[in-house]
Every structure is written in C-alpha cells, then in structure tokens.
Short mmCIF file of C-alpha atoms and ligand atoms in Angstrom, two decimals:
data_model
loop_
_atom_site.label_atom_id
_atom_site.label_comp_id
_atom_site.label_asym_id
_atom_site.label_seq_id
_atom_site.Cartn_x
_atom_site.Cartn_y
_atom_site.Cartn_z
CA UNK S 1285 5.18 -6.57 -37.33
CA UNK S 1286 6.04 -3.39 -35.40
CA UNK S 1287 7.43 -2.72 -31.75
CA UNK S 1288 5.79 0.40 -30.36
CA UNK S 1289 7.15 2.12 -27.30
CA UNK S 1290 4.81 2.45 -24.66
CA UNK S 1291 6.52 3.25 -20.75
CA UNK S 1292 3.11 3.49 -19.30
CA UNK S 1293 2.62 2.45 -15.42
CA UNK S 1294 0.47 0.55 -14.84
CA UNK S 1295 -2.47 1.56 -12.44
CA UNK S 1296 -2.91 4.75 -13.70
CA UNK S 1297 -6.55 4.58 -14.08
CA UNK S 1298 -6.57 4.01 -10.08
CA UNK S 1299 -3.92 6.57 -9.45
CA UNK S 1300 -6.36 8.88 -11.71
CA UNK S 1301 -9.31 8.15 -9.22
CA UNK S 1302 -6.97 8.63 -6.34
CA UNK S 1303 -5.95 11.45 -7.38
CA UNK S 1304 -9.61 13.50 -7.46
CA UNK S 1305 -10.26 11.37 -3.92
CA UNK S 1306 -7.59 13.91 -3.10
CA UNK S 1307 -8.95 17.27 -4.67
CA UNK S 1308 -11.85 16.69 -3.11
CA UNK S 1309 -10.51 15.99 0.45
CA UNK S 1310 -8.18 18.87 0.00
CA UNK S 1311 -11.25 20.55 -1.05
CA UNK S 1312 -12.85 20.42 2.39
CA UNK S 1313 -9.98 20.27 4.31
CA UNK S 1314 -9.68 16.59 5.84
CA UNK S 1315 -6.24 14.57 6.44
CA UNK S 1316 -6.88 10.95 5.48
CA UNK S 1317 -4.59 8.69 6.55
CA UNK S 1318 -4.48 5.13 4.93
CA UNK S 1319 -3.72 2.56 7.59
CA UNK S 1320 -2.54 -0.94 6.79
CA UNK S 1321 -1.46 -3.43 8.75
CA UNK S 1322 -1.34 -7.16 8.53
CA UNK S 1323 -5.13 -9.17 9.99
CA UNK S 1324 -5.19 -8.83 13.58
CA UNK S 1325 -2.66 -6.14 14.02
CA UNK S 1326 -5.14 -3.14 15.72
CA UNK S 1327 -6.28 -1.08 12.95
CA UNK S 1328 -9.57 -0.83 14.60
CA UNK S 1329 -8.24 -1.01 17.79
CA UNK S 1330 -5.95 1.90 16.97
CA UNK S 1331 -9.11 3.49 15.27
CA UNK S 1332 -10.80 3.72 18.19
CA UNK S 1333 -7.73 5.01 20.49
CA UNK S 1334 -7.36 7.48 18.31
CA UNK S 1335 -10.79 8.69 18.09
CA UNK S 1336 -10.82 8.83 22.18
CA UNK S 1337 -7.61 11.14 22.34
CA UNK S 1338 -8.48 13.10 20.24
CA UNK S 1339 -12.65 14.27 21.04
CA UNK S 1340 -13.08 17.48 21.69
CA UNK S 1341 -10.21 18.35 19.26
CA UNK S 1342 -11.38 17.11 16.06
CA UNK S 1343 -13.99 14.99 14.43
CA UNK S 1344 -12.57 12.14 13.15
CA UNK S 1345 -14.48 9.74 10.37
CA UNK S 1346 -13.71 6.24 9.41
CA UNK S 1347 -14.04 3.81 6.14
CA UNK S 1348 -13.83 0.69 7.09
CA UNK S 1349 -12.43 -1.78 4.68
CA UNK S 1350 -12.91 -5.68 5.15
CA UNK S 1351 -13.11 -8.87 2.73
CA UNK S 1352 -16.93 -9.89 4.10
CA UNK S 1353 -17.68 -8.75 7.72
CA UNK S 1354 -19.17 -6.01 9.30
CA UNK S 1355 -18.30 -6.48 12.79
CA UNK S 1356 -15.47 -3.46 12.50
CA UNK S 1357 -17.75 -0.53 11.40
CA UNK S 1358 -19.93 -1.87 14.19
CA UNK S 1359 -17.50 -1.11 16.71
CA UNK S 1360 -16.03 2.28 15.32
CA UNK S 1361 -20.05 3.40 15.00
CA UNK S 1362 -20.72 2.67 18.54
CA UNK S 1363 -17.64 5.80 19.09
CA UNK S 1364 -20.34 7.69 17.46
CA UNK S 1365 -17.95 7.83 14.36
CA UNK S 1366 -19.14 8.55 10.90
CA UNK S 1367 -18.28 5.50 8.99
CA UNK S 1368 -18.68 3.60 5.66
CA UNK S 1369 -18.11 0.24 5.35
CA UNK S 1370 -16.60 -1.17 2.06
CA UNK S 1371 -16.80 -4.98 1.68
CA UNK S 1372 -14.09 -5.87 -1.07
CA UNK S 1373 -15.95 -9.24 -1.56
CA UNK S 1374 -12.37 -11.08 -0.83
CA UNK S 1375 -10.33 -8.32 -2.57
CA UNK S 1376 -7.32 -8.08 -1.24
CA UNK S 1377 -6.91 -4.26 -1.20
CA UNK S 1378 -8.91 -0.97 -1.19
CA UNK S 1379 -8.69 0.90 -4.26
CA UNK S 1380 -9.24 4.76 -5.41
CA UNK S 1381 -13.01 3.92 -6.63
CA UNK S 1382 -13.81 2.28 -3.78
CA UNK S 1383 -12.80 5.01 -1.94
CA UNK S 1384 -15.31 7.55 -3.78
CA UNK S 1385 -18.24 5.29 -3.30
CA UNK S 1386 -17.50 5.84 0.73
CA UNK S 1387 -16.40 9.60 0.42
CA UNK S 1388 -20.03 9.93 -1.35
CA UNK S 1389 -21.88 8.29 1.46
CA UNK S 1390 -19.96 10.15 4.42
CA UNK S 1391 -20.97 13.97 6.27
CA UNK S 1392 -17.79 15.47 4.75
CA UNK S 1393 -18.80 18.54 6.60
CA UNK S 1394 -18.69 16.65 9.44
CA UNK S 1395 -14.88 15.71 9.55
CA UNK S 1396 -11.86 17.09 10.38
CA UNK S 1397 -9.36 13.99 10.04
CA UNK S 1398 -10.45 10.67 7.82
CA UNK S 1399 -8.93 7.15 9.13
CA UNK S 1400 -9.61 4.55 6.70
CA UNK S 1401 -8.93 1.11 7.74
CA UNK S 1402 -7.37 -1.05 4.53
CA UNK S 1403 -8.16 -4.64 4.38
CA UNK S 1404 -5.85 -6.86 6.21
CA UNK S 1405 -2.59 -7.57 3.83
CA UNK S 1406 0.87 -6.16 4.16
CA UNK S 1407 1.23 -6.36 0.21
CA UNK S 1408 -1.41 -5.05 -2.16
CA UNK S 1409 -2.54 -2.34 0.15
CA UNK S 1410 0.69 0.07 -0.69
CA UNK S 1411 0.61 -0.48 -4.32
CA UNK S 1412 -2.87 1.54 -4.31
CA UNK S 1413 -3.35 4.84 -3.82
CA UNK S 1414 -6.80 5.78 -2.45
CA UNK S 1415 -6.08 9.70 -2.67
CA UNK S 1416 -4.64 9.64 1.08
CA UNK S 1417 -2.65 12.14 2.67
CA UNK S 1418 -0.56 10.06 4.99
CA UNK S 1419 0.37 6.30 4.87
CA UNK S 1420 0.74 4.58 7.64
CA UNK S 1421 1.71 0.57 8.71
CA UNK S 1422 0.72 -0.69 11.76
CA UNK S 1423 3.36 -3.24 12.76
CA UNK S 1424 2.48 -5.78 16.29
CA UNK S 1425 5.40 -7.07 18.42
CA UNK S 1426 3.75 -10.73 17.96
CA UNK S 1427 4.29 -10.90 14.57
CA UNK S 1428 8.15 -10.71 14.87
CA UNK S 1429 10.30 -7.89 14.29
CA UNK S 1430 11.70 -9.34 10.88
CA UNK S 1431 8.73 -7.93 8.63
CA UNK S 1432 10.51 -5.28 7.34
CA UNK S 1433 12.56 -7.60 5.56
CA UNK S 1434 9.33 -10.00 3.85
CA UNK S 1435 7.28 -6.55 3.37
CA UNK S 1436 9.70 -4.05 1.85
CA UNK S 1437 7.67 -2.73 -0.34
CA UNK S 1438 5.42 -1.54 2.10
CA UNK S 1439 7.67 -0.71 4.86
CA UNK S 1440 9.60 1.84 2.25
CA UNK S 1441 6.81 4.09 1.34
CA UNK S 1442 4.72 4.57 4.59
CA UNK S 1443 5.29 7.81 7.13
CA UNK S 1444 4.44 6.32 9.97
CA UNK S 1445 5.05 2.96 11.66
CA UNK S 1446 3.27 2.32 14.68
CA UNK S 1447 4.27 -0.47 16.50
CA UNK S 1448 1.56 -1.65 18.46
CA UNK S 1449 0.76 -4.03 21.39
CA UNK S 1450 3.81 -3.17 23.13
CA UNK S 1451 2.39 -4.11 26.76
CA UNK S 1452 3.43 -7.91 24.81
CA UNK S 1453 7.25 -6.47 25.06
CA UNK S 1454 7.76 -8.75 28.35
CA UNK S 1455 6.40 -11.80 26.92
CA UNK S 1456 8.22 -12.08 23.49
CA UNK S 1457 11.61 -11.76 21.95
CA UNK S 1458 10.74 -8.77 19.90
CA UNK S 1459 14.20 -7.02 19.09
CA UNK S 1460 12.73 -3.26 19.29
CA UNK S 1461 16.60 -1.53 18.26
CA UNK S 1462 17.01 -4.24 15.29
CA UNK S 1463 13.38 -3.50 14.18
CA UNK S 1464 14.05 0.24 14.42
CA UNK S 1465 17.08 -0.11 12.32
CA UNK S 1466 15.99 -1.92 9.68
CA UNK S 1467 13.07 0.63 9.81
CA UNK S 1468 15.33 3.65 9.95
CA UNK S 1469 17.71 2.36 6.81
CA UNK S 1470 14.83 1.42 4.61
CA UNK S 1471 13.25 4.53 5.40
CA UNK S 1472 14.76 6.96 7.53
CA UNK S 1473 11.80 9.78 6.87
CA UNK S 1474 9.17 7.46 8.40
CA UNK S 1475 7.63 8.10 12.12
CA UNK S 1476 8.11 5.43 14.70
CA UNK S 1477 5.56 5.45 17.23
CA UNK S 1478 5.05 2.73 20.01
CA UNK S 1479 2.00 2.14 20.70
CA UNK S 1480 -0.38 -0.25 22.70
CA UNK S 1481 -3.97 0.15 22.27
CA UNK S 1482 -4.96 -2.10 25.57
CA UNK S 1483 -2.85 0.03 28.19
CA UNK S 1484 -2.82 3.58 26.08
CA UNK S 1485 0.90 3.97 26.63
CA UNK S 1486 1.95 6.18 23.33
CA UNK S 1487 -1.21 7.12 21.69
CA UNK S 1488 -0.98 10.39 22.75
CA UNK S 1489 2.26 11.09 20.80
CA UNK S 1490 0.65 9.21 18.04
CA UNK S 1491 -2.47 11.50 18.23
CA UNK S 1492 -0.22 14.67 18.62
CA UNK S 1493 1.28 14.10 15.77
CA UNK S 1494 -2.05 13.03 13.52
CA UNK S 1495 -3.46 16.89 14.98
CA UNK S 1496 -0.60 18.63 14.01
CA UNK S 1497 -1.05 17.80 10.36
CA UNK S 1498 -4.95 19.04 10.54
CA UNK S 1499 -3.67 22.58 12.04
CA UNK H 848 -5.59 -11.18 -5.40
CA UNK H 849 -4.95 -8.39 -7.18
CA UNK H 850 -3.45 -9.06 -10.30
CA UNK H 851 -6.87 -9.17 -11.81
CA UNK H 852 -7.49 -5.06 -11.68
CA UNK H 853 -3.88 -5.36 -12.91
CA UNK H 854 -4.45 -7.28 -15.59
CA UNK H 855 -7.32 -4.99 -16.83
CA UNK H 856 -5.02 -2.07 -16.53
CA UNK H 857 -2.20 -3.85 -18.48
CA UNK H 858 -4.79 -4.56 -21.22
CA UNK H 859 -6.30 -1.44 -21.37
CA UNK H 860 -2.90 0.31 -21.89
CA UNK H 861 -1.64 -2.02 -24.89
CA UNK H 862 -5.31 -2.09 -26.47
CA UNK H 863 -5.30 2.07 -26.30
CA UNK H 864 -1.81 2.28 -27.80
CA UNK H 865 -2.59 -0.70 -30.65
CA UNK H 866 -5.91 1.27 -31.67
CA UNK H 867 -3.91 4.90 -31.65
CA UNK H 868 -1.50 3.35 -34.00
CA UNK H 869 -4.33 1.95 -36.04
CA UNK H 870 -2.65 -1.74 -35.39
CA UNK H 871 -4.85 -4.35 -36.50
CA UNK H 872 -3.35 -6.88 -33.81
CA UNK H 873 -1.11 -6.95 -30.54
CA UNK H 874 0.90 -10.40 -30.69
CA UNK H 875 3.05 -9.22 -27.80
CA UNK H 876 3.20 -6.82 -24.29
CA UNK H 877 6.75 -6.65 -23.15
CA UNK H 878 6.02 -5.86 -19.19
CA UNK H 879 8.87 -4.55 -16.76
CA UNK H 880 8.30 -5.74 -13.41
CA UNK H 881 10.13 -5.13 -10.10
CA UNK H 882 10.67 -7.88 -7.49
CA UNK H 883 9.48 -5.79 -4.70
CA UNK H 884 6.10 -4.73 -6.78
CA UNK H 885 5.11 -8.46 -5.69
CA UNK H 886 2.89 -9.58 -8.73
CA UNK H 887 2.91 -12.84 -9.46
CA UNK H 888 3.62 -13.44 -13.64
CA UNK H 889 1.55 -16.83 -13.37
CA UNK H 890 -1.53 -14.80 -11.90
CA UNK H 891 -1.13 -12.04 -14.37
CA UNK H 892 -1.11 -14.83 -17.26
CA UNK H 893 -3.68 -16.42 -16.18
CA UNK H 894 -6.10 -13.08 -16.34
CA UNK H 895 -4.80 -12.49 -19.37
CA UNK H 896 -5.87 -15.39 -21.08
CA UNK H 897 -9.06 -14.99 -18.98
CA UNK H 898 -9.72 -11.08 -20.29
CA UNK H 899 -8.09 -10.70 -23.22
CA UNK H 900 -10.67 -13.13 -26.04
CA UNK H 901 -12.59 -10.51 -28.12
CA UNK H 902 -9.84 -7.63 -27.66
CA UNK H 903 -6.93 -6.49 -30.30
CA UNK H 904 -4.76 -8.14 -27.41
CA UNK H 905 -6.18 -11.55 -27.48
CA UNK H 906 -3.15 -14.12 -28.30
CA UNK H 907 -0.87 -12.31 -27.58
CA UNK H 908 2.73 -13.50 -25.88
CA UNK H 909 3.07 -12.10 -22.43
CA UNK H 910 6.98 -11.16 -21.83
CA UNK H 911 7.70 -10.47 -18.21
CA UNK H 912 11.10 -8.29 -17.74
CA UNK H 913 12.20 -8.79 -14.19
CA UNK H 914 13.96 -6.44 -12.24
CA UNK H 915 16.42 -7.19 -8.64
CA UNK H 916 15.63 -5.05 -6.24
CA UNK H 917 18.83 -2.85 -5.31
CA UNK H 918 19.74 -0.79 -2.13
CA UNK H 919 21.93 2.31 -2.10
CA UNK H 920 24.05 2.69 1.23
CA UNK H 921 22.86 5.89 3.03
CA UNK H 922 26.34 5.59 4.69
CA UNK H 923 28.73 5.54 1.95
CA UNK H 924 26.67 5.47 -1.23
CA UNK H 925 27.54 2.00 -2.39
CA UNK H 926 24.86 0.01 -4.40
CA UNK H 927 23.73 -3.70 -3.67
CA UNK H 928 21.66 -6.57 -3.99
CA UNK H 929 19.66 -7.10 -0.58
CA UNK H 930 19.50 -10.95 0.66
CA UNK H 931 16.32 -12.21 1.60
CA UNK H 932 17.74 -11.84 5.54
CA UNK H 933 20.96 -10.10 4.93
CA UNK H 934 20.48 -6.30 4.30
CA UNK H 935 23.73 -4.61 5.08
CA UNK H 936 25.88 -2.55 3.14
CA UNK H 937 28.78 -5.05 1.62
CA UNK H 938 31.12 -2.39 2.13
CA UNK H 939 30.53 -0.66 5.81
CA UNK H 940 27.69 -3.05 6.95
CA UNK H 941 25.04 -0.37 7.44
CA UNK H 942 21.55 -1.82 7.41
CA UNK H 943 19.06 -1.23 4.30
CA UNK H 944 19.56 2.03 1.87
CA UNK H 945 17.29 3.58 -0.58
CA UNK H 946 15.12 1.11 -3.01
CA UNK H 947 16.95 2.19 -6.71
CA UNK H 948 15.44 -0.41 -8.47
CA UNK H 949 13.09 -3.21 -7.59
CA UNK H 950 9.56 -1.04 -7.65
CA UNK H 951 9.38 -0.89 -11.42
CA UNK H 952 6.06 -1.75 -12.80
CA UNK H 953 4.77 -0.65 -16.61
CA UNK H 954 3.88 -1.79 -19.92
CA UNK H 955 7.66 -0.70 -21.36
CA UNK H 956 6.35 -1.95 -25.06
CA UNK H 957 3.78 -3.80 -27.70
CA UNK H 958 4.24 -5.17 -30.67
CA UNK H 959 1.64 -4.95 -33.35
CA UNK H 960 0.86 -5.89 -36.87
N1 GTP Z 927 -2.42 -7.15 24.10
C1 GTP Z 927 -2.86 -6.32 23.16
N2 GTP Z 927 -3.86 -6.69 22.35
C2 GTP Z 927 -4.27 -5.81 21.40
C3 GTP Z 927 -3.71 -4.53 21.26
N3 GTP Z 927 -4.31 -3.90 20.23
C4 GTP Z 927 -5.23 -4.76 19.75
N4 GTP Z 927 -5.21 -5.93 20.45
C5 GTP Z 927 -6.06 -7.10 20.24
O1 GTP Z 927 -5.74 -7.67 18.96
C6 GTP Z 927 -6.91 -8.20 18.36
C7 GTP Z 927 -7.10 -7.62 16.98
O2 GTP Z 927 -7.34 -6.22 17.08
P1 GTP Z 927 -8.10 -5.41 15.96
O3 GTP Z 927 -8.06 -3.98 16.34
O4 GTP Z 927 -9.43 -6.01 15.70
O5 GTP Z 927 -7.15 -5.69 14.73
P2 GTP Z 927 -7.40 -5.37 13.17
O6 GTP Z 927 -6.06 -5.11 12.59
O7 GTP Z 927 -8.43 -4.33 13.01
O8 GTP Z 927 -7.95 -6.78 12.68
P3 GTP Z 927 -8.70 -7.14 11.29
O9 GTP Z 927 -9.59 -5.98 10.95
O10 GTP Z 927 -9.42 -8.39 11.59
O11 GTP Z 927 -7.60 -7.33 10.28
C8 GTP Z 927 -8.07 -7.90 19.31
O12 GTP Z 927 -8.31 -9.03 20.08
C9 GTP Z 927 -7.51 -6.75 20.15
O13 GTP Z 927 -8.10 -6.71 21.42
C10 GTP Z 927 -2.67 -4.15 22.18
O14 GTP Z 927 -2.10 -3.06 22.13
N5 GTP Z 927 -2.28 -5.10 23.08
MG1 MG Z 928 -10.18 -4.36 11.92
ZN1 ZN Z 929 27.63 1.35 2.97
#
C-alpha cells in the first residue's frame, strides 16, 4: 500500500469549462456578470431595471437560471431581451457547462453586457465559476442584515453587493452601517450599491457602474 | 445539492492519479475541506458509495480533513477564529478581516495498492 500526493482542487473540470465560457465572451467583447442572490431577493427584478437604464446605451442579454419554472425568462423576454432559459431540474447552482449550452443558443452579436440570473441559493452559486466577469450578490433589507455572517463564503468573493428593496428601510429594523461594516471588513474591494427596484432610487449608480466596465 | 457534481469530480481526480501510477486499487482519498466551502461530508459519502461500484475507487475509506475558517485583522494584522455572531478582531475589535483559511477544498492525497 502506497500514499500518493495528489493537491488537486476539486472542480477543475468546471473551472476548465468556465474558463473557455470566458475566451469566448472576451472573444466578442461582452461583460457577464453572475448575479446571485437568495429566492425572492430581485434578480429579475433588478434584471429588468437594469435593462431599462441602460437602452439606448447597450444591449443587454440574459440567461435565466431556475430549478423548474419559466415564468422569469417570460418576463425578461417581454423587455425584448435576448434570453436563454436553463432549468437545473432542482440543481442548486448554475455551472460552466450549463453556461455554454445558453452562450450557444444566444445572438452573441447581439450583446454588449450578459446578466445571468443564478438559481436562488446564497451557497453553491459562488463555489462555481460560469466564466463571468463580475460577481455580484444581491442582498434584500427583509432578509436581515446578519447574512454576511451565515453566507461568508459568498459575501467574500463577490464585487458588488446590491442591497435591494430599500423603499422597505421604514418598515424594518435593517441596521444599514452594521451591514456595511461587516461588508466592508470581509471584503473591503466589493461595491455597495442601494438599490430598490419598485421606486428606482439607485439603479442609476448601479447601471453607471455596470457601463463603465463595457467602455 | 451539489455535492453530487462534487463527488464526480473527487472521483475522477483519485481514479486519474491511481491509473497514472498504474495502481491496481484506491482503498483511501484523504480530502481537505474548509468550513466556509460548505459541503456537507455525509452528502459527499453518500455519492460516493452511490458512484464509486465498478471504478478503481470503489471501497475505498473517505477521510475528510477539516479546516476552521480564520480571519486576519485588516487593522492590526492579528489572526483569529470568527464566532458564528462574533466577528471582531480579539485584539482592537475591528469587524471581519481577510479569509486565510477556511476556503480550502482538494483531493490533498490517495492511497493505492
Ligand atoms: N418592495 C419591493 N419589492 C421588490 C423590490 N424588488 C423586487 N421586489 C419584489 O420581490 C419579489 C421577488 O422579486 P424577483 O425579482 O422575482 O426576485 P428573484 O430573486 O428573481 O426571485 P426568484 O427568481 O424566484 O428567486 C417580487 O414580488 C418583486 O415585486 C423592491 O425593490 N422593493
Ligand atoms: Mg427570478
Ligand atoms: Zn485587529
């Protein structure tokens, strides 16, 4: 009996796949940013906001990602975005292959900035890279401002947090300068960006900054 | 959920380094695993046994290395174990720090005969 060395992450067949998702984005020149974000947060609300602010300046495209339904590339369609849906079939998480099935099936030519919506999970999503540019959480006052501390993992690699539904500020005890704290000694490089996709208020810096990174 | 594309991966890695070596059988994978990777051993065992029938891997002894996760003060540098509530600095009470250890997550070793 023998003990062989072998220090060999794991994943590394996704990361592999990820990894030409990313040549060929880079290829044609579109920023995909991997949103994730816990059920219910707004990733499709915050899809759509986005999409608004920014017509006429560049031609977003979506992959939606979702354990069974339809319902949310239904909605980002009807913004006359290119999308692909991707059911995961209860998966938890999308990964790097399931990213090049979509990436086959969308008008490349056709987009200037990628937004694909992960499946609803604050865990698996970050431990698979899909061949994104830009990672970003979406974080809702309603769900507390202690999620930081149950999530670190994915609250440590992202570079954005958007806090969204912030028009709920009034209504709950949602400690905004404790939840930027813990954000800003976890991860002092990430974005903070308050958001609320029913009033509008702070999309537009959100959207600023999403452009700037496609100039 | 997904401990089952994990699983794969962890099987495909031993079974390509056992056949490289020309190893006959793998009778254990020694895995290092962080506490902030969140994957469940139980999960990953139970795939295992699941996957693993018909492959050089199959009976084998899974051995699951756990690893804290630690902090590192952007203050003052000082290196600690964050509480599940509790993440300041023990020494100047700054909040969180850089993750040094905690994300680790790889097949470290197998052993073959
Ligand atoms: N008050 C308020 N409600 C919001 C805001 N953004 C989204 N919502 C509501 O929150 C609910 C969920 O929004 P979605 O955008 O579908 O969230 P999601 O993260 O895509 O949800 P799943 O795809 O099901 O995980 C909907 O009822 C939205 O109308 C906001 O800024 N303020
Ligand atoms: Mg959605
Ligand atoms: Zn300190």
């Amino acid at each position: 009996m023998a003990e062989m060395k072998v220090v060999e992450k794991i994943m590394a067949a996704n990361d592999q796949i990820a990894e030409q998702n990313r040549r060929l984005l880079d290829e044609r020149g579109i920023v995909t940013v991997n949103l994730m974000a816990s059920p219910g947060a707004g990733k499709t609300s915050l899809i759509l906001c986005t999409v608004e602010a920014l017509r006429g300046r560049l031609r977003v495209g979506a992959i939606e990602g979702d354990t069974a339904s339809r319902v949310d590339a239904d909605r980002v369609a009807t913004a006359g975005v290119p999308v692909v849906q991707i059911n995961t079939g209860g998966g938890c998480h999308l990964d790097a292959p399931m990213v090049r099935y979509a990436l086959n099936r969308l008008p490349l030519d056709e987009i200037d900035l990628l937004l694909i919506e992960n499946v609803g999970n604050l865990v698996c999503p970050a431990g698979f890279a899909l061949g994104e540019h830009v990672n970003v959480v979406i974080a809702s006052v309603p769900e507390g401002d202690d999620k930081p501390y149950k999530y670190p993992g994915m609250f440590s690699v992202v570079d954005a947090v958007v806090i969204n539904k912030t028009d709920l500020l009034p209504y709950l005890d949602f400690d905004m300068v404790a939840f930027r704290e813990l954000i800003a000694g976890l991860n002092p490089e990430a974005r903070i960006f308050e958001v609320s996709c029913k009033t509008g208020e702070g999309i537009e810096a959100w959207a600023d900054w999403l452009a700037g990174m496609c100039s | 959920m997904h401990e089952l594309a994990i699983t794969e991966d962890i099987l495909r890695v031993a079974v390509e380094h056992a056949q490289r070596a020309g190893a006959q059988r793998i009778t254990a994978i020694n895995l290092v695993i962080g506490d902030l990777s969140s994957i469940v051993d139980d999960s990953v065992q139970f795939y295992f046994d699941f996957l693993s029938p018909g492959t050089l891997a199959e009976g084998a002894q899974l051995h699951f290395e756990r690893v804290a996760a630690r902090f590192r003060c952007r203050e003052c540098g000082q290196e600690f174990t964050p509480q599940d509530r509790d993440w300041r600095c023990p020494r100047c009470q700054a909040v969180g720090g850089e993750v040094i250890a905690g994300k680790e997550f790889y097949v470290d070793s197998i052993e073959v005969e």
